[in-house]
């Protein structure tokens, strides 16, 4: 377990923030802090989790629509179907690094509500297309609109919570993805019964109804998404000061009081953690999209009917959702995020080894459970790990944008490794996912854990103290996570 030291300049930074609880005992302060945290959780987490559930459902329900006849109805070849998956990740990845700066420079409620409404419209139009070209256009704009949500919320939550609290909240938020997979199978099985209603096929109604529901969520978000702490109307003046003090005591800059500088961009680009974090993240994000896009097809190829296959996708996702939250809680308490990644990724390696090598449907179906359990918890944990170790809201925003954008760019690979001609065994697909998990997620997590521990040892031994020689308090504060007193979470 790592200890977070509190030395200059943060002790001085905290002193300039008025303490609304001055004179109270430690027990009284702790009680107030628990109430504040509970207030934040109730106001922020449930709605944001629902929004991500909708986002993940809308980007992956094409897999459910496929086994209900989408590909045949639009006359698409296997390569064209994979291209319709790929184009989403092109626009999604290209625009993702820009979104955190836009979120900070606008209001979260306006930015988040706007992109949700746009992608809801895109999703609805997917149910109205008549050919491959129309689907490609709709998927391109869906990726563009969805690009801002995941990195934006990751950055947004880090502006409210301490490092030791962030992981479990991020895990609950991301569990929406696993629940989307579980819920998506049930929803697709039900909606597909609307086949020929209004002259539309069942696969089209999946897109139309889920798209319209997303538009409603976007409209509601304008009132239900709150801005950054200094503009949070659900908090009292005293509570807003408490949020700022909590972040300062945790060695974090406040989102409200940092102005954009080009130096934050360069600080992120020159930081080795940006690139190694991107490698670790691609190790779980590539498998995530491969799994979520093709699990209905994989189960369908085990010999089950389309409706039965839709329903069988539910249990693996449900188990993954529970484990995602459990790992978030454990990692917050132990601060051993690297070790959590390592242990969980081994489960994924075993799961996809079973999918790759097993001959019976029951064993391969069991492999989907371990596969989901080895992927989903690592997404939230890796985001939390990076966020914990990057100080400064703008640098953190840029770093998360680059890391998540690169990870999602690997969705292009994921979209093309499960080919129709490889069914029912899908050896190239399972083999590629296994390589991602073993080399990038497991190997990258081991390497990053070792490097962070080495750096922490150097800082504790005073080998980085020269960085602050001759600097003013403001200049020392602007060093962010390069300050010699900043101890990394490993």
Short mmCIF file of N, CA and C in Angstrom, two decimals, residues 200-337:
data_model
loop_
_atom_site.label_atom_id
_atom_site.label_comp_id
_atom_site.label_asym_id
_atom_site.label_seq_id
_atom_site.Cartn_x
_atom_site.Cartn_y
_atom_site.Cartn_z
N UNK A 200 -41.41 -2.61 -40.40
CA UNK A 200 -40.00 -2.65 -40.06
C UNK A 200 -39.63 -4.01 -39.47
N UNK A 201 -38.41 -4.45 -39.79
CA UNK A 201 -37.92 -5.72 -39.27
C UNK A 201 -37.56 -5.59 -37.79
N UNK A 202 -37.44 -6.72 -37.10
CA UNK A 202 -37.09 -6.71 -35.69
C UNK A 202 -35.76 -6.04 -35.42
N UNK A 203 -34.75 -6.27 -36.31
CA UNK A 203 -33.43 -5.65 -36.09
C UNK A 203 -33.52 -4.13 -36.19
N UNK A 204 -34.40 -3.61 -37.06
CA UNK A 204 -34.55 -2.16 -37.20
C UNK A 204 -35.17 -1.55 -35.95
N UNK A 205 -36.15 -2.25 -35.37
CA UNK A 205 -36.78 -1.74 -34.15
C UNK A 205 -35.79 -1.68 -32.98
N UNK A 206 -34.79 -2.57 -32.96
CA UNK A 206 -33.75 -2.50 -31.92
C UNK A 206 -33.09 -1.12 -31.95
N UNK A 207 -32.70 -0.66 -33.13
CA UNK A 207 -32.05 0.64 -33.28
C UNK A 207 -33.01 1.79 -33.00
N UNK A 208 -34.21 1.72 -33.55
CA UNK A 208 -35.16 2.83 -33.44
C UNK A 208 -35.57 3.09 -32.00
N UNK A 209 -35.99 2.03 -31.30
CA UNK A 209 -36.47 2.22 -29.93
C UNK A 209 -35.34 2.63 -28.98
N UNK A 210 -34.18 2.01 -29.12
CA UNK A 210 -33.06 2.37 -28.25
C UNK A 210 -32.55 3.77 -28.56
N UNK A 211 -32.62 4.18 -29.84
CA UNK A 211 -32.22 5.53 -30.20
C UNK A 211 -33.15 6.58 -29.63
N UNK A 212 -34.45 6.35 -29.71
CA UNK A 212 -35.43 7.30 -29.16
C UNK A 212 -35.28 7.42 -27.64
N UNK A 213 -35.03 6.29 -26.98
CA UNK A 213 -34.83 6.31 -25.53
C UNK A 213 -33.59 7.13 -25.17
N UNK A 214 -32.55 7.04 -26.00
CA UNK A 214 -31.32 7.80 -25.76
C UNK A 214 -31.57 9.29 -25.89
N UNK A 215 -32.37 9.71 -26.86
CA UNK A 215 -32.70 11.13 -27.02
C UNK A 215 -33.38 11.67 -25.77
N UNK A 216 -34.28 10.89 -25.21
CA UNK A 216 -34.96 11.29 -23.97
C UNK A 216 -33.94 11.47 -22.84
N UNK A 217 -32.97 10.54 -22.74
CA UNK A 217 -31.94 10.66 -21.71
C UNK A 217 -31.12 11.93 -21.89
N UNK A 218 -30.84 12.27 -23.15
CA UNK A 218 -30.08 13.49 -23.42
C UNK A 218 -30.82 14.74 -22.98
N UNK A 219 -32.10 14.78 -23.24
CA UNK A 219 -32.91 15.94 -22.83
C UNK A 219 -32.95 16.06 -21.31
N UNK A 220 -33.12 14.93 -20.63
CA UNK A 220 -33.16 14.95 -19.17
C UNK A 220 -31.81 15.33 -18.56
N UNK A 221 -30.73 15.01 -19.27
CA UNK A 221 -29.39 15.28 -18.74
C UNK A 221 -29.11 16.75 -18.55
N UNK A 222 -29.80 17.60 -19.32
CA UNK A 222 -29.58 19.03 -19.16
C UNK A 222 -29.92 19.49 -17.74
N UNK A 223 -30.85 18.79 -17.10
CA UNK A 223 -31.23 19.13 -15.72
C UNK A 223 -30.55 18.22 -14.70
N UNK A 224 -30.16 17.02 -15.09
CA UNK A 224 -29.66 16.05 -14.12
C UNK A 224 -28.13 15.98 -14.04
N UNK A 225 -27.43 16.47 -15.07
CA UNK A 225 -25.97 16.54 -15.01
C UNK A 225 -25.59 17.87 -14.37
N UNK A 226 -24.71 17.83 -13.39
CA UNK A 226 -24.29 19.06 -12.71
C UNK A 226 -22.93 19.49 -13.22
N UNK A 227 -22.65 20.79 -13.09
CA UNK A 227 -21.36 21.30 -13.54
C UNK A 227 -20.29 21.01 -12.48
N UNK A 228 -19.13 21.61 -12.63
CA UNK A 228 -18.03 21.36 -11.71
C UNK A 228 -18.36 21.89 -10.31
N UNK A 229 -17.60 21.49 -9.29
CA UNK A 229 -17.97 21.78 -7.90
C UNK A 229 -18.32 23.23 -7.59
N UNK A 230 -17.59 24.19 -8.17
CA UNK A 230 -17.86 25.59 -7.79
C UNK A 230 -19.20 26.10 -8.32
N UNK A 231 -19.83 25.34 -9.27
CA UNK A 231 -21.13 25.74 -9.80
C UNK A 231 -22.23 24.76 -9.40
N UNK A 232 -21.92 23.84 -8.50
CA UNK A 232 -22.87 22.79 -8.12
C UNK A 232 -23.95 23.36 -7.20
N UNK A 233 -25.14 23.53 -7.73
CA UNK A 233 -26.22 24.15 -6.95
C UNK A 233 -26.78 23.22 -5.87
N UNK A 234 -26.51 21.91 -5.98
CA UNK A 234 -27.02 21.00 -4.96
C UNK A 234 -26.15 20.98 -3.71
N UNK A 235 -25.02 21.70 -3.77
CA UNK A 235 -24.12 21.81 -2.62
C UNK A 235 -24.25 23.19 -1.99
N UNK A 236 -24.09 23.24 -0.68
CA UNK A 236 -24.04 24.52 0.01
C UNK A 236 -22.66 25.14 -0.19
N UNK A 237 -22.51 26.42 0.17
CA UNK A 237 -21.20 27.07 0.07
C UNK A 237 -20.17 26.31 0.88
N UNK A 238 -20.55 25.85 2.06
CA UNK A 238 -19.61 25.11 2.91
C UNK A 238 -19.20 23.80 2.27
N UNK A 239 -20.15 23.10 1.65
CA UNK A 239 -19.83 21.83 1.00
C UNK A 239 -18.91 22.04 -0.20
N UNK A 240 -19.11 23.11 -0.93
CA UNK A 240 -18.23 23.37 -2.07
C UNK A 240 -16.79 23.60 -1.60
N UNK A 241 -16.64 24.31 -0.48
CA UNK A 241 -15.30 24.51 0.09
C UNK A 241 -14.71 23.18 0.56
N UNK A 242 -15.56 22.33 1.11
CA UNK A 242 -15.08 21.02 1.56
C UNK A 242 -14.56 20.18 0.38
N UNK A 243 -15.26 20.24 -0.74
CA UNK A 243 -14.80 19.50 -1.92
C UNK A 243 -13.43 19.98 -2.36
N UNK A 244 -13.24 21.31 -2.40
CA UNK A 244 -11.95 21.87 -2.80
C UNK A 244 -10.85 21.46 -1.82
N UNK A 245 -11.14 21.50 -0.53
CA UNK A 245 -10.13 21.15 0.46
C UNK A 245 -9.78 19.66 0.37
N UNK A 246 -10.77 18.83 0.14
CA UNK A 246 -10.51 17.39 0.03
C UNK A 246 -9.55 17.11 -1.13
N UNK A 247 -9.76 17.78 -2.26
CA UNK A 247 -8.89 17.58 -3.41
C UNK A 247 -7.48 18.10 -3.13
N UNK A 248 -7.41 19.26 -2.49
CA UNK A 248 -6.10 19.83 -2.19
C UNK A 248 -5.32 18.95 -1.21
N UNK A 249 -6.02 18.45 -0.19
CA UNK A 249 -5.38 17.55 0.78
C UNK A 249 -4.92 16.25 0.13
N UNK A 250 -5.57 15.89 -0.98
CA UNK A 250 -5.23 14.66 -1.70
C UNK A 250 -4.22 14.92 -2.81
N UNK A 251 -3.61 16.11 -2.79
CA UNK A 251 -2.62 16.50 -3.79
C UNK A 251 -3.21 16.57 -5.19
N UNK A 252 -4.40 17.15 -5.31
CA UNK A 252 -5.01 17.33 -6.61
C UNK A 252 -5.39 18.80 -6.79
N UNK A 253 -5.17 19.28 -8.01
CA UNK A 253 -5.59 20.64 -8.33
C UNK A 253 -7.09 20.66 -8.54
N UNK A 254 -7.69 21.80 -8.26
CA UNK A 254 -9.14 21.93 -8.44
C UNK A 254 -9.47 22.21 -9.90
N UNK A 255 -10.55 21.61 -10.36
CA UNK A 255 -10.99 21.82 -11.75
C UNK A 255 -11.42 23.26 -11.99
N UNK A 256 -11.79 23.95 -10.94
CA UNK A 256 -12.36 25.28 -11.10
C UNK A 256 -11.31 26.38 -11.18
N UNK A 257 -10.09 26.09 -10.76
CA UNK A 257 -9.12 27.16 -10.58
C UNK A 257 -7.86 26.97 -11.40
N UNK A 258 -7.91 26.10 -12.41
CA UNK A 258 -6.75 25.89 -13.27
C UNK A 258 -7.10 26.36 -14.67
N UNK A 259 -6.26 27.20 -15.25
CA UNK A 259 -6.49 27.71 -16.60
C UNK A 259 -5.64 26.94 -17.59
N UNK A 260 -6.17 26.82 -18.81
CA UNK A 260 -5.48 26.06 -19.85
C UNK A 260 -4.16 26.72 -20.25
N UNK A 261 -3.11 25.91 -20.36
CA UNK A 261 -1.81 26.34 -20.88
C UNK A 261 -1.31 25.26 -21.82
N UNK A 262 -0.64 25.67 -22.88
CA UNK A 262 -0.10 24.69 -23.83
C UNK A 262 0.90 23.77 -23.15
N UNK A 263 1.51 24.25 -22.07
CA UNK A 263 2.50 23.43 -21.36
C UNK A 263 1.89 22.15 -20.81
N UNK A 264 0.57 22.15 -20.51
CA UNK A 264 -0.07 20.95 -20.00
C UNK A 264 -0.13 19.87 -21.09
N UNK A 265 -0.34 20.30 -22.33
CA UNK A 265 -0.34 19.35 -23.44
C UNK A 265 1.03 18.72 -23.60
N UNK A 266 2.07 19.57 -23.59
CA UNK A 266 3.43 19.04 -23.76
C UNK A 266 3.83 18.18 -22.56
N UNK A 267 3.38 18.55 -21.37
CA UNK A 267 3.71 17.74 -20.19
C UNK A 267 3.16 16.33 -20.35
N UNK A 268 1.95 16.23 -20.90
CA UNK A 268 1.37 14.90 -21.12
C UNK A 268 2.11 14.15 -22.20
N UNK A 269 2.45 14.83 -23.30
CA UNK A 269 3.12 14.17 -24.42
C UNK A 269 4.53 13.71 -24.06
N UNK A 270 5.17 14.39 -23.09
CA UNK A 270 6.53 14.02 -22.70
C UNK A 270 6.58 13.00 -21.56
N UNK A 271 5.41 12.63 -21.05
CA UNK A 271 5.34 11.74 -19.89
C UNK A 271 5.25 10.29 -20.34
N UNK A 272 6.17 9.46 -19.88
CA UNK A 272 6.17 8.05 -20.28
C UNK A 272 4.90 7.33 -19.82
N UNK A 273 4.27 7.82 -18.76
CA UNK A 273 3.06 7.17 -18.26
C UNK A 273 1.92 7.27 -19.27
N UNK A 274 1.92 8.32 -20.08
CA UNK A 274 0.88 8.46 -21.10
C UNK A 274 0.93 7.28 -22.07
N UNK A 275 2.13 6.92 -22.49
CA UNK A 275 2.27 5.89 -23.53
C UNK A 275 2.16 4.48 -22.96
N UNK A 276 2.73 4.26 -21.80
CA UNK A 276 2.59 2.93 -21.21
C UNK A 276 1.16 2.70 -20.75
N UNK A 277 0.52 3.76 -20.25
CA UNK A 277 -0.89 3.64 -19.90
C UNK A 277 -1.74 3.31 -21.10
N UNK A 278 -1.40 3.90 -22.26
CA UNK A 278 -2.15 3.62 -23.49
C UNK A 278 -1.96 2.16 -23.91
N UNK A 279 -0.77 1.62 -23.71
CA UNK A 279 -0.52 0.21 -24.06
C UNK A 279 -1.33 -0.71 -23.16
N UNK A 280 -1.31 -0.42 -21.86
CA UNK A 280 -2.10 -1.24 -20.93
C UNK A 280 -3.58 -1.16 -21.27
N UNK A 281 -4.03 0.05 -21.58
CA UNK A 281 -5.46 0.23 -21.86
C UNK A 281 -5.86 -0.47 -23.15
N UNK A 282 -5.01 -0.44 -24.17
CA UNK A 282 -5.36 -1.15 -25.40
C UNK A 282 -5.45 -2.65 -25.15
N UNK A 283 -4.71 -3.13 -24.14
CA UNK A 283 -4.73 -4.54 -23.81
C UNK A 283 -6.06 -5.03 -23.27
N UNK A 284 -6.85 -4.11 -22.73
CA UNK A 284 -8.20 -4.50 -22.27
C UNK A 284 -9.29 -3.92 -23.16
N UNK A 285 -9.02 -2.79 -23.82
CA UNK A 285 -10.06 -2.16 -24.62
C UNK A 285 -10.27 -2.88 -25.95
N UNK A 286 -9.19 -3.34 -26.57
CA UNK A 286 -9.33 -4.13 -27.79
C UNK A 286 -10.17 -5.38 -27.55
N UNK A 287 -9.82 -6.18 -26.53
CA UNK A 287 -10.65 -7.35 -26.19
C UNK A 287 -12.08 -6.98 -25.81
N UNK A 288 -12.26 -5.83 -25.15
CA UNK A 288 -13.60 -5.42 -24.75
C UNK A 288 -14.53 -5.32 -25.96
N UNK A 289 -14.07 -4.64 -27.00
CA UNK A 289 -14.94 -4.45 -28.17
C UNK A 289 -15.10 -5.73 -28.96
N UNK A 290 -14.05 -6.52 -29.04
CA UNK A 290 -14.19 -7.81 -29.72
C UNK A 290 -15.24 -8.66 -29.02
N UNK A 291 -15.17 -8.68 -27.71
CA UNK A 291 -16.11 -9.49 -26.92
C UNK A 291 -17.53 -8.97 -27.06
N UNK A 292 -17.72 -7.67 -26.86
CA UNK A 292 -19.07 -7.11 -26.83
C UNK A 292 -19.74 -7.12 -28.20
N UNK A 293 -18.95 -6.97 -29.28
CA UNK A 293 -19.53 -6.94 -30.61
C UNK A 293 -19.87 -8.33 -31.13
N UNK A 294 -19.09 -9.32 -30.68
CA UNK A 294 -19.23 -10.64 -31.31
C UNK A 294 -19.73 -11.74 -30.39
N UNK A 295 -19.93 -11.44 -29.08
CA UNK A 295 -20.39 -12.50 -28.19
C UNK A 295 -21.73 -13.09 -28.63
N UNK A 296 -22.71 -12.29 -29.14
CA UNK A 296 -23.93 -12.95 -29.62
C UNK A 296 -23.67 -13.94 -30.76
N UNK A 297 -22.76 -13.54 -31.68
CA UNK A 297 -22.42 -14.42 -32.80
C UNK A 297 -21.69 -15.66 -32.32
N UNK A 298 -20.76 -15.49 -31.39
CA UNK A 298 -20.00 -16.62 -30.86
C UNK A 298 -20.94 -17.64 -30.22
N UNK A 299 -21.87 -17.16 -29.40
CA UNK A 299 -22.80 -18.07 -28.72
C UNK A 299 -23.77 -18.67 -29.73
N UNK A 300 -24.18 -17.88 -30.70
CA UNK A 300 -25.08 -18.39 -31.75
C UNK A 300 -24.44 -19.53 -32.51
N UNK A 301 -23.12 -19.43 -32.74
CA UNK A 301 -22.39 -20.47 -33.48
C UNK A 301 -22.17 -21.73 -32.65
N UNK A 302 -22.44 -21.66 -31.35
CA UNK A 302 -22.34 -22.86 -30.53
C UNK A 302 -23.55 -23.77 -30.74
N UNK A 303 -24.50 -23.31 -31.56
CA UNK A 303 -25.62 -24.18 -31.91
C UNK A 303 -26.96 -23.74 -31.35
N UNK A 304 -27.03 -22.52 -30.79
CA UNK A 304 -28.27 -22.06 -30.19
C UNK A 304 -29.05 -21.20 -31.18
N UNK A 305 -30.36 -21.10 -30.99
CA UNK A 305 -31.19 -20.23 -31.81
C UNK A 305 -30.87 -18.77 -31.49
N UNK A 306 -31.34 -17.85 -32.36
CA UNK A 306 -31.01 -16.44 -32.16
C UNK A 306 -31.53 -15.93 -30.81
N UNK A 307 -32.79 -16.24 -30.48
CA UNK A 307 -33.36 -15.77 -29.21
C UNK A 307 -32.63 -16.39 -28.03
N UNK A 308 -32.34 -17.68 -28.11
CA UNK A 308 -31.61 -18.37 -27.04
C UNK A 308 -30.22 -17.78 -26.89
N UNK A 309 -29.58 -17.48 -28.02
CA UNK A 309 -28.23 -16.89 -27.96
C UNK A 309 -28.26 -15.51 -27.32
N UNK A 310 -29.30 -14.70 -27.66
CA UNK A 310 -29.43 -13.39 -27.03
C UNK A 310 -29.50 -13.53 -25.51
N UNK A 311 -30.30 -14.47 -25.04
CA UNK A 311 -30.48 -14.65 -23.59
C UNK A 311 -29.23 -15.19 -22.92
N UNK A 312 -28.48 -16.03 -23.63
CA UNK A 312 -27.26 -16.61 -23.05
C UNK A 312 -26.13 -15.58 -22.92
N UNK A 313 -26.26 -14.42 -23.57
CA UNK A 313 -25.24 -13.38 -23.38
C UNK A 313 -25.40 -12.69 -22.03
N UNK A 314 -26.52 -12.85 -21.38
CA UNK A 314 -26.81 -12.12 -20.15
C UNK A 314 -25.91 -12.52 -18.98
N UNK A 315 -25.80 -13.82 -18.62
CA UNK A 315 -25.04 -14.19 -17.41
C UNK A 315 -23.58 -13.76 -17.41
N UNK A 316 -22.80 -13.94 -18.51
CA UNK A 316 -21.39 -13.49 -18.45
C UNK A 316 -21.25 -12.01 -18.13
N UNK A 317 -22.11 -11.20 -18.72
CA UNK A 317 -22.06 -9.76 -18.46
C UNK A 317 -22.44 -9.44 -17.01
N UNK A 318 -23.42 -10.14 -16.49
CA UNK A 318 -23.86 -9.87 -15.12
C UNK A 318 -22.74 -10.17 -14.12
N UNK A 319 -22.05 -11.29 -14.32
CA UNK A 319 -20.94 -11.64 -13.45
C UNK A 319 -19.81 -10.62 -13.58
N UNK A 320 -19.53 -10.19 -14.81
CA UNK A 320 -18.48 -9.19 -15.04
C UNK A 320 -18.80 -7.87 -14.35
N UNK A 321 -20.08 -7.47 -14.34
CA UNK A 321 -20.48 -6.23 -13.69
C UNK A 321 -20.21 -6.28 -12.19
N UNK A 322 -20.53 -7.40 -11.57
CA UNK A 322 -20.29 -7.55 -10.13
C UNK A 322 -18.80 -7.50 -9.83
N UNK A 323 -17.99 -8.21 -10.62
CA UNK A 323 -16.55 -8.23 -10.38
C UNK A 323 -15.93 -6.86 -10.63
N UNK A 324 -16.45 -6.11 -11.59
CA UNK A 324 -15.93 -4.77 -11.88
C UNK A 324 -16.04 -3.87 -10.66
N UNK A 325 -17.19 -3.88 -10.01
CA UNK A 325 -17.39 -3.05 -8.81
C UNK A 325 -16.53 -3.57 -7.66
N UNK A 326 -16.43 -4.90 -7.52
CA UNK A 326 -15.63 -5.48 -6.44
C UNK A 326 -14.16 -5.10 -6.58
N UNK A 327 -13.63 -5.17 -7.79
CA UNK A 327 -12.22 -4.81 -8.01
C UNK A 327 -12.02 -3.32 -7.77
N UNK A 328 -12.98 -2.50 -8.17
CA UNK A 328 -12.87 -1.06 -7.90
C UNK A 328 -12.77 -0.79 -6.42
N UNK A 329 -13.57 -1.49 -5.63
CA UNK A 329 -13.56 -1.31 -4.17
C UNK A 329 -12.23 -1.79 -3.59
N UNK A 330 -11.80 -2.97 -4.00
CA UNK A 330 -10.54 -3.53 -3.47
C UNK A 330 -9.35 -2.64 -3.84
N UNK A 331 -9.31 -2.18 -5.09
CA UNK A 331 -8.18 -1.36 -5.53
C UNK A 331 -8.14 -0.03 -4.80
N UNK A 332 -9.31 0.55 -4.51
CA UNK A 332 -9.34 1.79 -3.74
C UNK A 332 -8.78 1.59 -2.34
N UNK A 333 -9.14 0.46 -1.73
CA UNK A 333 -8.72 0.22 -0.35
C UNK A 333 -7.23 -0.15 -0.26
N UNK A 334 -6.75 -0.90 -1.21
CA UNK A 334 -5.34 -1.36 -1.15
C UNK A 334 -4.40 -0.45 -1.93
N UNK A 335 -4.95 0.30 -2.88
CA UNK A 335 -4.17 1.12 -3.81
C UNK A 335 -3.18 0.28 -4.62
N UNK A 336 -3.44 -1.00 -4.70
CA UNK A 336 -2.61 -1.91 -5.50
C UNK A 336 -3.29 -2.13 -6.84
N UNK A 337 -3.41 -1.08 -7.62
CA UNK A 337 -4.14 -1.17 -8.88
C UNK A 337 -3.42 -2.05 -9.89
#
